[in-house]
């Protein structure tokens, strides 16, 4: 069985990952309404990834004999008015998620829960990638987004993204 604090944090993370999926679904809808199908695709795939992250945390709790309590998922509350708004909100959100993963890792470290630390190693690496992707999208939008041909090119790039399920196995 897991330490009660570690189990509580992981259980809370399930809802936070589902919130992330919900947030990115909101971003996808925003971009779809703007006629940017590529950006919408990128965030739809991002929503799928976050859902899978939630399921990995849920499964980890179950494998450890812990009770899973599904919490309410908050409604996304980001004001989306400009094309840059979802990108900046996404970067801030990924930094927040990184802090949550770090908190779980620290709690596992405190009780010498090496199995949970090993499980979280993948998420620590994943968050580095998530933050870099979000930052790169902002930089590209700043460089090319004000030009219609540049925006079209970015949208085409993001339309090419395909979903790949996480490689983490339990």
Tab-separated table of C-alpha atoms in Angstrom:
chain	number	residue	atom	x	y	z
A	1	UNK	CA	0.000	0.000	0.000
A	2	UNK	CA	1.043	3.542	-0.653
A	3	UNK	CA	1.724	6.160	1.982
A	4	UNK	CA	-1.555	7.993	2.604
A	5	UNK	CA	-0.179	11.395	1.534
A	6	UNK	CA	1.297	9.956	-1.672
A	7	UNK	CA	-1.962	8.131	-2.454
A	8	UNK	CA	-3.980	11.302	-1.822
A	9	UNK	CA	-1.762	13.379	-4.116
A	10	UNK	CA	-1.907	10.787	-6.881
A	11	UNK	CA	-5.673	10.533	-6.535
A	12	UNK	CA	-5.931	14.318	-6.820
A	13	UNK	CA	-3.661	14.163	-9.872
A	14	UNK	CA	-6.189	11.973	-11.663
A	15	UNK	CA	-8.712	14.834	-11.604
A	16	UNK	CA	-6.026	17.401	-12.489
A	17	UNK	CA	-5.032	15.383	-15.560
A	18	UNK	CA	-8.672	15.109	-16.611
A	19	UNK	CA	-8.940	18.884	-16.108
A	20	UNK	CA	-5.923	19.280	-18.395
A	21	UNK	CA	-7.722	17.220	-21.034
A	22	UNK	CA	-10.819	19.366	-20.595
A	23	UNK	CA	-8.766	22.567	-20.841
A	24	UNK	CA	-7.051	21.445	-24.038
A	25	UNK	CA	-10.379	20.366	-25.490
A	26	UNK	CA	-11.565	23.934	-24.849
A	27	UNK	CA	-8.489	25.255	-26.677
A	28	UNK	CA	-9.210	22.904	-29.590
A	29	UNK	CA	-12.779	24.165	-29.819
A	30	UNK	CA	-11.548	27.783	-29.748
A	31	UNK	CA	-9.149	27.204	-32.633
A	32	UNK	CA	-11.762	25.249	-34.599
A	33	UNK	CA	-14.062	28.273	-34.285
A	34	UNK	CA	-11.250	30.461	-35.622
A	35	UNK	CA	-10.865	28.241	-38.687
A	36	UNK	CA	-7.458	26.935	-37.585
A	37	UNK	CA	-7.962	23.200	-37.961
A	38	UNK	CA	-4.268	22.432	-37.407
A	39	UNK	CA	-4.139	24.202	-34.054
A	40	UNK	CA	-7.443	22.512	-33.170
A	41	UNK	CA	-5.910	19.134	-34.069
A	42	UNK	CA	-2.814	19.805	-31.967
A	43	UNK	CA	-4.886	20.545	-28.876
A	44	UNK	CA	-7.326	17.684	-29.513
A	45	UNK	CA	-4.344	15.327	-29.461
A	46	UNK	CA	-3.049	17.081	-26.372
A	47	UNK	CA	-6.413	16.430	-24.700
A	48	UNK	CA	-6.106	12.733	-25.576
A	49	UNK	CA	-2.629	12.612	-24.040
A	50	UNK	CA	-3.816	14.196	-20.815
A	51	UNK	CA	-6.720	11.765	-20.571
A	52	UNK	CA	-4.248	8.908	-20.925
A	53	UNK	CA	-2.060	10.437	-18.214
A	54	UNK	CA	-5.075	10.469	-15.892
A	55	UNK	CA	-5.704	6.821	-16.672
A	56	UNK	CA	-2.076	5.930	-15.907
A	57	UNK	CA	-2.327	7.553	-12.468
A	58	UNK	CA	-5.666	5.832	-11.873
A	59	UNK	CA	-4.262	2.437	-12.868
A	60	UNK	CA	-1.224	2.966	-10.634
A	61	UNK	CA	-3.498	3.542	-7.659
A	62	UNK	CA	-5.476	0.412	-8.474
A	63	UNK	CA	-2.339	-1.717	-8.883
A	64	UNK	CA	-1.301	-0.579	-5.425
A	65	UNK	CA	-4.628	-1.563	-3.904
A	66	UNK	CA	-5.722	2.018	-3.352
A	67	UNK	CA	-9.283	3.268	-3.600
A	68	UNK	CA	-9.795	5.699	-6.452
A	69	UNK	CA	-12.123	8.595	-5.771
A	70	UNK	CA	-13.130	10.540	-8.856
A	71	UNK	CA	-13.399	14.221	-8.051
A	72	UNK	CA	-15.339	16.866	-9.948
A	73	UNK	CA	-13.554	18.349	-12.928
A	74	UNK	CA	-13.565	22.129	-12.990
A	75	UNK	CA	-14.798	23.996	-16.029
A	76	UNK	CA	-11.952	25.630	-17.974
A	77	UNK	CA	-11.841	29.289	-17.008
A	78	UNK	CA	-9.262	30.775	-19.359
A	79	UNK	CA	-10.403	33.802	-21.339
A	80	UNK	CA	-9.655	32.997	-24.979
A	81	UNK	CA	-9.832	36.076	-27.162
A	82	UNK	CA	-6.655	36.151	-29.236
A	83	UNK	CA	-4.865	33.351	-31.046
A	84	UNK	CA	-2.039	33.669	-28.532
A	85	UNK	CA	-4.252	33.248	-25.446
A	86	UNK	CA	-4.479	29.429	-25.521
A	87	UNK	CA	-0.758	29.116	-26.180
A	88	UNK	CA	0.212	31.237	-23.186
A	89	UNK	CA	-2.408	29.601	-20.968
A	90	UNK	CA	-1.159	26.188	-22.088
A	91	UNK	CA	2.434	27.015	-21.172
A	92	UNK	CA	1.382	28.312	-17.736
A	93	UNK	CA	-0.739	25.215	-17.218
A	94	UNK	CA	2.140	22.877	-18.069
A	95	UNK	CA	4.348	24.689	-15.557
A	96	UNK	CA	1.605	24.164	-12.966
A	97	UNK	CA	1.342	20.458	-13.802
A	98	UNK	CA	5.119	20.165	-13.461
A	99	UNK	CA	4.830	21.589	-9.951
A	100	UNK	CA	2.129	19.023	-9.108
A	101	UNK	CA	4.278	16.127	-10.343
A	102	UNK	CA	7.209	17.493	-8.369
A	103	UNK	CA	5.054	17.639	-5.225
A	104	UNK	CA	4.062	13.996	-5.605
A	105	UNK	CA	7.683	13.041	-6.243
A	106	UNK	CA	8.816	14.938	-3.138
A	107	UNK	CA	6.182	13.198	-1.007
A	108	UNK	CA	7.281	9.795	-2.351
A	109	UNK	CA	10.925	10.699	-1.724
A	110	UNK	CA	10.159	11.673	1.879
A	111	UNK	CA	8.831	8.175	2.633
A	112	UNK	CA	11.403	6.361	0.462
A	113	UNK	CA	8.699	5.126	-1.922
A	114	UNK	CA	11.095	4.162	-4.696
A	115	UNK	CA	8.451	2.394	-6.766
A	116	UNK	CA	6.351	5.548	-6.986
A	117	UNK	CA	9.432	7.638	-7.700
A	118	UNK	CA	10.291	5.296	-10.582
A	119	UNK	CA	6.704	5.530	-11.857
A	120	UNK	CA	6.908	9.333	-11.711
A	121	UNK	CA	10.248	9.492	-13.548
A	122	UNK	CA	8.395	9.161	-16.855
A	123	UNK	CA	6.088	12.049	-15.949
A	124	UNK	CA	9.039	14.240	-14.936
A	125	UNK	CA	10.568	13.711	-18.399
A	126	UNK	CA	7.188	14.145	-20.066
A	127	UNK	CA	6.718	17.522	-18.382
A	128	UNK	CA	10.033	18.748	-19.782
A	129	UNK	CA	8.738	17.881	-23.253
A	130	UNK	CA	5.327	19.429	-22.564
A	131	UNK	CA	6.810	22.727	-21.393
A	132	UNK	CA	9.216	22.855	-24.342
A	133	UNK	CA	6.416	22.197	-26.845
A	134	UNK	CA	4.252	24.905	-25.284
A	135	UNK	CA	7.131	27.397	-25.256
A	136	UNK	CA	8.027	26.567	-28.873
A	137	UNK	CA	4.438	27.189	-29.969
A	138	UNK	CA	4.518	30.642	-28.374
A	139	UNK	CA	7.839	31.483	-30.013
A	140	UNK	CA	6.634	30.335	-33.431
A	141	UNK	CA	3.414	32.300	-33.086
A	142	UNK	CA	5.380	35.402	-32.123
A	143	UNK	CA	7.655	34.958	-35.141
A	144	UNK	CA	5.141	33.910	-37.792
A	145	UNK	CA	1.609	34.311	-36.470
A	146	UNK	CA	1.057	37.907	-37.568
A	147	UNK	CA	1.687	36.995	-41.204
A	148	UNK	CA	-1.145	35.113	-42.930
A	149	UNK	CA	1.255	32.836	-44.840
A	150	UNK	CA	3.207	32.153	-41.657
A	151	UNK	CA	0.025	31.391	-39.746
A	152	UNK	CA	-1.113	29.083	-42.547
A	153	UNK	CA	2.234	27.287	-42.399
A	154	UNK	CA	2.009	26.851	-38.621
A	155	UNK	CA	-1.551	25.591	-38.914
A	156	UNK	CA	-0.435	23.060	-41.534
A	157	UNK	CA	2.434	21.930	-39.292
A	158	UNK	CA	0.079	21.354	-36.366
A	159	UNK	CA	-2.429	19.563	-38.592
A	160	UNK	CA	0.218	16.898	-39.260
A	161	UNK	CA	0.454	15.889	-35.595
A	162	UNK	CA	-0.828	12.391	-34.938
A	163	UNK	CA	-1.729	10.786	-31.662
A	164	UNK	CA	0.753	8.404	-30.087
A	165	UNK	CA	-0.267	6.719	-26.867
A	166	UNK	CA	2.139	7.098	-23.933
A	167	UNK	CA	4.863	4.484	-23.886
A	168	UNK	CA	4.714	4.032	-20.111
A	169	UNK	CA	3.572	0.582	-19.118
A	170	UNK	CA	2.527	-0.483	-15.653
